[in-house]
Amino acid sequence: MRVLGVDPGLTRCGIGVVDIGADRRATLVYVGVVLTPSGDPLAERLLAVSRGIRAVLVEYAPTAMAVERVFAQHNLRTVMGTAQASGIALALGAEHGLSVGLHTPSEVKAAITGYGAADKAQVGAMVARVLGLESAPRPADAADALALAICHAWRAGVWSDASRRGGVGLTGDGMTSAQRAWRAAERKAVNR
Amino acid sequence: MRVLGVDPGLTRCGIGVVDIGADRRATLVYVGVVLTPSGDPLAERLLAVSRGIRAVLVEYAPTAMAVERVFAQHNLRTVMGTAQASGIALALGAEHGLSVGLHTPSEVKAAITGYGAADKAQVGAMVARVLGLESAPRPADAADALALAICHAWRAGVWSDASRRGGVGLTGDGMTSAQRAWRAAERKAVNR
């Protein structure tokens, strides 16, 4: 399963592509960020986002897309640009025939780190670990896009057979041992 | 000047095209509404909006685009879909090389009726009058899209020469006699 993850944004739009095997293992295919100058006209900035996403769709031909679900309640200053970028991503996904999923930041954090309130550094570190990278992808928008893609595949259950067979790195509760470690560390920190 | 007006929305997206002459006269070229069922997946609905706008861009080749400026403060329930649709419209406008303008509802109402707090019925009636239609275009989203297009052209000042020469229907303050009538009636109603 090849998943395109999009962390929508106007100033920085994170785009990541991962392959997820039946054993739940994730492999990095592509990661990048579309940057648009805040001084440019809004329509030009949105077009740059559109072209950036379309180029990755054409080049890497993912079969599924995951986009962060945007809430109107948060970050009123930036939410409109984020929503506009997400609309463009979703329409492009449908245009290319992808199955499209929306995930909240909490869902992504929980899927990746086992802890829904994990911070950006924890998500980045876990994405690096899952993908076997030496360090977390920068900027955070790039890591978030990859986290979205991994979350989407894992939640879709592509690994469920491997999980039942006790797939590599998996524990009975469907978490990787690294996820369990994060969650245990978080609980310790919270209870301190 | 041929202007495409878009009143962005997910359930109903108003699309209108008008020609505006140097004498400020406006002629209806096209009006329509993209309707998407609320039960359909979000990405499919946004794709339908995208295809609807693109079809009009290709068919009628406008040179400018006017889109309603969306504010995060209003209508929290529907604002995300509205913002997503507006993002798609803006990117399409830039992709087709149009000059793109954003106008607030107050700006549109003031330009069309001479009164920034005019209601939908007043805007619809004035759009019909300006375009020489027998009745206001329905639904209101269609009339709003036409109002946006007319507002954009008038604010861009395509009529300014005609205005200085005392163009047909224009008064010295740059309003049509109909706009003055609306404003006078409104003032009377407010002062009553």
Short mmCIF file of C-alpha atoms in Angstrom, two decimals:
data_model
loop_
_atom_site.label_atom_id
_atom_site.label_comp_id
_atom_site.label_asym_id
_atom_site.label_seq_id
_atom_site.Cartn_x
_atom_site.Cartn_y
_atom_site.Cartn_z
CA MET A 1 0.00 0.00 0.00
CA ARG A 2 1.48 3.34 -1.08
CA VAL A 3 0.09 6.27 0.87
CA LEU A 4 0.47 9.99 0.25
CA GLY A 5 0.25 12.05 3.42
CA VAL A 6 -0.45 15.77 3.27
CA ASP A 7 -0.03 18.14 6.22
CA PRO A 8 -1.89 21.07 4.65
CA GLY A 9 -0.59 24.59 5.04
CA LEU A 10 -0.08 27.74 3.04
CA THR A 11 3.40 28.77 4.22
CA ARG A 12 4.58 25.16 4.53
CA CYS A 13 2.66 22.20 3.12
CA GLY A 14 4.21 18.86 4.11
CA ILE A 15 4.03 16.04 1.57
CA GLY A 16 5.18 12.49 2.26
CA VAL A 17 4.85 9.14 0.52
CA VAL A 18 5.41 5.79 2.24
CA ASP A 19 5.04 2.18 1.25
CA ILE A 20 3.52 -0.04 3.91
CA GLY A 21 3.92 -3.78 3.60
CA ALA A 22 1.59 -6.51 4.78
CA ASP A 23 3.96 -6.92 7.74
CA ARG A 24 3.23 -3.28 8.72
CA ARG A 25 6.76 -2.21 7.85
CA ALA A 26 6.96 1.31 6.44
CA THR A 27 9.46 2.50 3.82
CA LEU A 28 10.13 6.09 2.88
CA VAL A 29 9.38 6.82 -0.79
CA TYR A 30 9.36 10.61 -0.84
CA VAL A 31 9.22 13.54 1.51
CA GLY A 32 9.13 17.26 0.82
CA VAL A 33 7.59 20.56 1.74
CA VAL A 34 5.98 23.14 -0.55
CA LEU A 35 7.05 26.56 0.69
CA THR A 36 5.21 29.68 -0.49
CA PRO A 37 6.28 33.25 0.35
CA SER A 38 3.75 35.05 2.54
CA GLY A 39 4.05 38.14 0.32
CA ASP A 40 2.78 36.35 -2.80
CA PRO A 41 -0.88 36.65 -3.86
CA LEU A 42 -3.07 34.04 -2.16
CA ALA A 43 -4.20 32.46 -5.44
CA GLU A 44 -0.56 32.02 -6.57
CA ARG A 45 0.37 30.42 -3.26
CA LEU A 46 -2.53 27.98 -3.49
CA LEU A 47 -1.58 27.16 -7.07
CA ALA A 48 1.96 26.35 -5.90
CA VAL A 49 0.51 23.99 -3.28
CA SER A 50 -1.72 22.41 -5.93
CA ARG A 51 1.19 21.90 -8.34
CA GLY A 52 3.41 20.49 -5.60
CA ILE A 53 0.85 17.86 -4.62
CA ARG A 54 -0.05 17.04 -8.21
CA ALA A 55 3.61 16.50 -9.12
CA VAL A 56 3.99 13.93 -6.33
CA LEU A 57 0.74 12.20 -7.34
CA VAL A 58 1.96 11.86 -10.90
CA GLU A 59 5.53 10.87 -10.00
CA TYR A 60 4.86 8.32 -7.25
CA ALA A 61 1.33 7.13 -8.04
CA PRO A 62 0.10 6.47 -4.49
CA THR A 63 -3.10 4.43 -4.04
CA ALA A 64 -4.35 6.20 -0.92
CA MET A 65 -4.18 9.67 0.55
CA ALA A 66 -4.27 10.90 4.14
CA VAL A 67 -4.92 14.55 4.95
CA GLU A 68 -4.96 16.19 8.35
CA ARG A 69 -8.46 17.09 9.47
CA VAL A 70 -8.60 20.84 10.09
CA PHE A 71 -10.75 22.34 12.82
CA ALA A 72 -12.12 25.85 12.66
CA GLN A 73 -11.69 26.30 16.39
CA HIS A 74 -7.89 26.26 16.35
CA ASN A 75 -5.36 28.82 15.13
CA LEU A 76 -7.86 31.27 13.69
CA ARG A 77 -5.04 33.29 12.14
CA THR A 78 -3.84 30.46 9.91
CA VAL A 79 -6.86 28.18 9.71
CA MET A 80 -8.26 29.64 6.50
CA GLY A 81 -5.07 29.03 4.52
CA THR A 82 -4.80 25.56 6.02
CA ALA A 83 -8.39 24.77 5.07
CA GLN A 84 -7.89 26.11 1.55
CA ALA A 85 -4.78 23.97 1.08
CA SER A 86 -6.58 20.91 2.45
CA GLY A 87 -9.46 21.44 0.02
CA ILE A 88 -7.02 21.45 -2.86
CA ALA A 89 -5.31 18.28 -1.61
CA LEU A 90 -8.62 16.43 -1.17
CA ALA A 91 -9.94 17.36 -4.62
CA LEU A 92 -6.65 16.27 -6.21
CA GLY A 93 -6.80 12.95 -4.37
CA ALA A 94 -10.32 12.30 -5.62
CA GLU A 95 -9.35 13.42 -9.13
CA HIS A 96 -6.57 10.82 -9.18
CA GLY A 97 -8.92 8.09 -7.95
CA LEU A 98 -7.28 7.64 -4.53
CA SER A 99 -9.11 6.52 -1.44
CA VAL A 100 -8.88 9.56 0.81
CA GLY A 101 -8.88 9.60 4.60
CA LEU A 102 -8.93 12.46 7.10
CA HIS A 103 -7.19 12.06 10.44
CA THR A 104 -7.04 14.37 13.41
CA PRO A 105 -3.65 15.28 14.92
CA SER A 106 -4.58 13.20 17.99
CA GLU A 107 -5.33 10.14 15.89
CA VAL A 108 -1.99 10.48 14.12
CA LYS A 109 -0.05 10.93 17.35
CA ALA A 110 -1.82 7.98 18.96
CA ALA A 111 -1.17 5.74 15.96
CA ILE A 112 2.50 6.69 15.68
CA THR A 113 3.62 7.12 19.28
CA GLY A 114 0.83 5.36 21.15
CA TYR A 115 0.06 8.66 22.87
CA GLY A 116 -2.48 11.16 21.50
CA ALA A 117 -0.88 14.19 23.15
CA ALA A 118 2.66 13.51 21.97
CA ASP A 119 4.65 16.60 20.96
CA LYS A 120 6.22 17.31 17.57
CA ALA A 121 9.65 16.05 18.64
CA GLN A 122 8.21 12.72 19.76
CA VAL A 123 6.27 12.31 16.51
CA GLY A 124 9.39 13.18 14.48
CA ALA A 125 11.56 10.75 16.42
CA MET A 126 9.02 7.97 16.03
CA VAL A 127 8.61 8.60 12.29
CA ALA A 128 12.39 8.34 11.93
CA ARG A 129 12.39 5.10 13.92
CA VAL A 130 9.52 3.56 11.95
CA LEU A 131 11.11 4.48 8.62
CA GLY A 132 14.67 3.60 9.71
CA LEU A 133 15.95 7.15 9.21
CA GLU A 134 18.93 8.51 11.10
CA SER A 135 17.05 11.59 12.25
CA ALA A 136 13.57 13.09 12.17
CA PRO A 137 12.61 14.67 8.82
CA ARG A 138 12.72 18.49 8.92
CA PRO A 139 10.75 20.69 9.03
CA ALA A 140 8.07 19.25 11.32
CA ASP A 141 5.52 19.56 8.49
CA ALA A 142 7.48 16.94 6.52
CA ALA A 143 7.51 14.55 9.49
CA ASP A 144 3.81 15.19 10.07
CA ALA A 145 2.99 14.32 6.46
CA LEU A 146 4.84 11.00 6.81
CA ALA A 147 3.14 10.36 10.17
CA LEU A 148 -0.24 10.92 8.49
CA ALA A 149 0.58 8.43 5.76
CA ILE A 150 1.79 5.79 8.24
CA CYS A 151 -1.21 6.40 10.50
CA HIS A 152 -3.57 5.97 7.57
CA ALA A 153 -2.10 2.63 6.52
CA TRP A 154 -1.92 1.28 10.05
CA ARG A 155 -5.46 2.34 10.87
CA ALA A 156 -6.65 0.83 7.60
CA GLY A 157 -5.37 -2.45 9.03
CA VAL A 158 -3.04 -3.55 6.24
CA TRP A 159 -0.91 -5.19 8.94
CA SER A 160 -3.67 -7.02 10.76
CA ASP A 161 -2.77 -10.49 9.46
CA ALA A 162 0.91 -10.04 10.30
CA SER A 163 -0.14 -8.74 13.70
CA ARG A 164 -2.15 -11.85 14.45
CA ARG A 165 0.83 -13.95 13.43
CA GLY A 166 3.05 -11.91 15.80
CA GLY A 167 4.74 -9.90 13.04
CA VAL A 168 8.20 -8.45 13.56
CA GLY A 169 8.30 -5.68 16.13
CA LEU A 170 4.65 -6.02 16.95
CA THR A 171 3.13 -6.81 20.30
CA GLY A 172 -0.25 -8.35 21.00
CA ASP A 173 -1.93 -4.97 21.42
CA GLY A 174 -1.11 -3.93 17.85
CA MET A 175 1.62 -1.50 18.91
CA THR A 176 5.26 -1.76 17.97
CA SER A 177 7.64 -2.23 20.87
CA ALA A 178 8.82 1.34 20.24
CA GLN A 179 5.26 2.61 20.59
CA ARG A 180 4.94 0.73 23.87
CA ALA A 181 8.17 2.31 25.05
CA TRP A 182 6.90 5.78 24.22
CA ARG A 183 3.61 5.19 25.94
CA ALA A 184 5.30 3.80 29.05
CA ALA A 185 7.68 6.78 29.16
CA GLU A 186 4.79 9.18 28.74
CA ARG A 187 2.79 7.56 31.52
CA LYS A 188 5.84 7.75 33.77
CA ALA A 189 6.26 11.45 32.95
CA VAL A 190 2.59 12.20 33.58
CA ASN A 191 2.51 10.31 36.88
CA ARG A 192 5.70 11.88 38.18
CA MET B 1 -13.89 42.71 -19.17
CA ARG B 2 -15.23 39.20 -18.54
CA VAL B 3 -15.36 38.30 -14.87
CA LEU B 4 -16.01 34.95 -13.21
CA GLY B 5 -17.59 35.29 -9.77
CA VAL B 6 -17.51 32.39 -7.33
CA ASP B 7 -19.58 32.25 -4.15
CA PRO B 8 -17.72 29.31 -2.59
CA GLY B 9 -19.60 26.58 -0.81
CA LEU B 10 -19.67 22.83 -0.45
CA THR B 11 -23.41 22.18 -0.61
CA ARG B 12 -24.02 24.99 -3.10
CA CYS B 13 -21.22 26.78 -4.96
CA GLY B 14 -22.48 29.73 -7.00
CA ILE B 15 -20.74 30.44 -10.30
CA GLY B 16 -21.48 33.44 -12.50
CA VAL B 17 -19.86 35.08 -15.50
CA VAL B 18 -20.58 38.63 -16.62
CA ASP B 19 -19.22 40.93 -19.30
CA ILE B 20 -18.70 44.52 -18.20
CA GLY B 21 -18.31 47.19 -20.84
CA ALA B 22 -16.33 50.41 -20.63
CA ASP B 23 -19.68 52.15 -19.96
CA ARG B 24 -20.05 49.98 -16.82
CA ARG B 25 -22.96 48.07 -18.33
CA ALA B 26 -23.07 44.43 -17.26
CA THR B 27 -24.30 41.53 -19.38
CA LEU B 28 -25.06 38.04 -18.14
CA VAL B 29 -22.89 35.37 -19.79
CA TYR B 30 -23.45 32.38 -17.52
CA VAL B 31 -24.86 31.52 -14.14
CA GLY B 32 -25.07 28.21 -12.34
CA VAL B 33 -24.66 26.43 -9.05
CA VAL B 34 -22.64 23.30 -8.30
CA LEU B 35 -24.69 21.19 -5.89
CA THR B 36 -23.05 18.34 -3.97
CA PRO B 37 -24.96 15.89 -1.77
CA SER B 38 -23.99 16.19 1.91
CA GLY B 39 -23.76 12.40 2.16
CA ASP B 40 -20.98 12.12 -0.42
CA PRO B 41 -17.32 11.84 0.70
CA LEU B 42 -15.74 15.26 1.24
CA ALA B 43 -13.03 14.70 -1.38
CA GLU B 44 -15.64 13.78 -4.02
CA ARG B 45 -17.69 16.87 -3.20
CA LEU B 46 -14.63 19.11 -3.53
CA LEU B 47 -13.74 17.44 -6.82
CA ALA B 48 -17.25 18.21 -8.12
CA VAL B 49 -16.76 21.88 -7.16
CA SER B 50 -13.36 21.87 -8.87
CA ARG B 51 -14.76 20.34 -12.06
CA GLY B 52 -17.70 22.75 -12.10
CA ILE B 53 -15.46 25.81 -11.88
CA ARG B 54 -12.94 24.43 -14.35
CA ALA B 55 -15.66 23.71 -16.91
CA VAL B 56 -16.83 27.34 -16.77
CA LEU B 57 -13.23 28.60 -17.02
CA VAL B 58 -12.66 26.53 -20.14
CA GLU B 59 -16.05 27.27 -21.73
CA TYR B 60 -16.26 31.03 -21.13
CA ALA B 61 -12.59 32.08 -20.80
CA PRO B 62 -13.00 34.93 -18.31
CA THR B 63 -10.06 37.29 -17.80
CA ALA B 64 -10.63 38.00 -14.12
CA MET B 65 -12.03 36.13 -11.13
CA ALA B 66 -13.75 37.35 -7.98
CA VAL B 67 -14.13 35.07 -4.95
CA GLU B 68 -15.89 35.84 -1.70
CA ARG B 69 -13.44 36.38 1.14
CA VAL B 70 -14.20 33.85 3.86
CA PHE B 71 -13.78 34.66 7.53
CA ALA B 72 -13.10 32.04 10.16
CA GLN B 73 -15.22 33.88 12.71
CA HIS B 74 -18.54 33.28 10.94
CA ASN B 75 -20.63 30.13 10.55
CA LEU B 76 -18.16 27.76 12.22
CA ARG B 77 -20.28 24.80 11.16
CA THR B 78 -19.87 25.42 7.43
CA VAL B 79 -16.76 27.60 7.27
CA MET B 80 -14.32 24.75 6.64
CA GLY B 81 -16.15 23.51 3.55
CA THR B 82 -16.51 27.08 2.31
CA ALA B 83 -12.79 27.72 2.82
CA GLN B 84 -11.87 24.46 1.07
CA ALA B 85 -14.05 25.34 -1.92
CA SER B 86 -12.58 28.86 -2.04
CA GLY B 87 -9.05 27.45 -2.04
CA ILE B 88 -9.91 25.31 -5.04
CA ALA B 89 -11.46 28.27 -6.88
CA LEU B 90 -8.45 30.52 -6.22
CA ALA B 91 -5.89 27.93 -7.35
CA LEU B 92 -7.90 27.29 -10.53
CA GLY B 93 -8.05 31.02 -11.24
CA ALA B 94 -4.28 31.34 -10.89
CA GLU B 95 -3.76 28.20 -12.98
CA HIS B 96 -5.75 29.76 -15.81
CA GLY B 97 -3.80 33.02 -15.59
CA LEU B 98 -6.69 35.15 -14.32
CA SER B 99 -6.28 38.20 -12.14
CA VAL B 100 -7.98 37.15 -8.93
CA GLY B 101 -9.68 39.39 -6.39
CA LEU B 102 -11.22 38.66 -3.01
CA HIS B 103 -14.17 40.70 -1.81
CA THR B 104 -16.03 40.65 1.48
CA PRO B 105 -19.82 40.32 1.52
CA SER B 106 -20.04 43.95 2.73
CA GLU B 107 -17.93 45.18 -0.18
CA VAL B 108 -20.13 43.31 -2.64
CA LYS B 109 -23.36 44.58 -1.10
CA ALA B 110 -22.05 48.16 -1.01
CA ALA B 111 -20.91 47.99 -4.64
CA ILE B 112 -24.17 46.49 -5.89
CA THR B 113 -26.82 48.16 -3.76
CA GLY B 114 -24.92 51.13 -2.31
CA TYR B 115 -25.56 49.71 1.15
CA GLY B 116 -23.11 47.31 2.87
CA ALA B 117 -25.75 45.69 5.07
CA ALA B 118 -28.24 44.94 2.29
CA ASP B 119 -30.03 41.59 2.59
CA LYS B 120 -30.02 38.76 0.07
CA ALA B 121 -33.32 39.82 -1.50
CA GLN B 122 -32.01 43.35 -2.12
CA VAL B 123 -28.79 42.01 -3.66
CA GLY B 124 -30.74 39.60 -5.85
CA ALA B 125 -33.14 42.33 -7.00
CA MET B 126 -30.27 44.68 -7.80
CA VAL B 127 -28.36 41.98 -9.71
CA ALA B 128 -31.47 41.37 -11.80
CA ARG B 129 -31.82 45.10 -12.43
CA VAL B 130 -28.16 45.58 -13.38
CA LEU B 131 -28.23 42.60 -15.75
CA GLY B 132 -31.67 43.37 -17.14
CA LEU B 133 -33.19 40.09 -15.91
CA GLU B 134 -36.87 39.68 -15.18
CA SER B 135 -36.24 38.28 -11.72
CA ALA B 136 -33.38 37.60 -9.32
CA PRO B 137 -31.31 34.52 -10.17
CA ARG B 138 -32.05 31.56 -7.87
CA PRO B 139 -30.73 30.22 -5.57
CA ALA B 140 -29.17 33.17 -3.72
CA ASP B 141 -25.71 31.64 -4.26
CA ALA B 142 -26.12 32.16 -8.01
CA ALA B 143 -27.10 35.82 -7.52
CA ASP B 144 -24.20 36.26 -5.08
CA ALA B 145 -21.71 34.90 -7.62
CA LEU B 146 -22.98 37.40 -10.21
CA ALA B 147 -22.87 40.20 -7.62
CA LEU B 148 -19.23 39.30 -6.88
CA ALA B 149 -18.32 39.46 -10.56
CA ILE B 150 -20.07 42.83 -11.04
CA CYS B 151 -18.54 44.21 -7.84
CA HIS B 152 -15.08 43.15 -8.98
CA ALA B 153 -15.36 44.89 -12.34
CA TRP B 154 -16.89 48.04 -10.90
CA ARG B 155 -14.30 48.28 -8.12
CA ALA B 156 -11.54 47.70 -10.68
CA GLY B 157 -12.78 50.93 -12.23
CA VAL B 158 -13.44 49.77 -15.77
CA TRP B 159 -16.23 52.32 -15.88
CA SER B 160 -14.27 55.29 -14.53
CA ASP B 161 -13.93 57.09 -17.87
CA ALA B 162 -17.62 56.71 -18.64
CA SER B 163 -18.38 57.90 -15.12
CA ARG B 164 -16.41 61.08 -15.59
CA ARG B 165 -18.26 61.70 -18.83
CA GLY B 166 -21.57 61.18 -17.03
CA GLY B 167 -22.15 57.70 -18.44
CA VAL B 168 -25.65 56.29 -18.77
CA GLY B 169 -27.31 55.68 -15.44
CA LEU B 170 -24.38 57.01 -13.49
CA THR B 171 -24.37 59.88 -11.06
CA GLY B 172 -21.44 62.02 -9.99
CA ASP B 173 -20.72 59.87 -6.93
CA GLY B 174 -20.05 56.79 -9.08
CA MET B 175 -23.34 55.09 -8.14
CA THR B 176 -26.08 54.20 -10.57
CA SER B 177 -29.38 55.95 -10.01
CA ALA B 178 -30.74 52.59 -8.86
CA GLN B 179 -28.00 52.32 -6.26
CA ARG B 180 -28.85 55.82 -5.04
CA ALA B 181 -32.49 54.83 -4.81
CA TRP B 182 -31.63 51.79 -2.71
CA ARG B 183 -29.39 53.80 -0.43
CA ALA B 184 -32.02 56.51 0.00
CA ALA B 185 -34.69 53.93 0.77
CA GLU B 186 -32.39 52.22 3.27
CA ARG B 187 -31.60 55.48 5.03
CA LYS B 188 -35.30 56.24 5.24
CA ALA B 189 -35.98 52.81 6.72
CA VAL B 190 -33.18 53.18 9.26
CA ASN B 191 -34.21 56.69 10.32
CA ARG B 192 -37.87 55.83 10.62
#
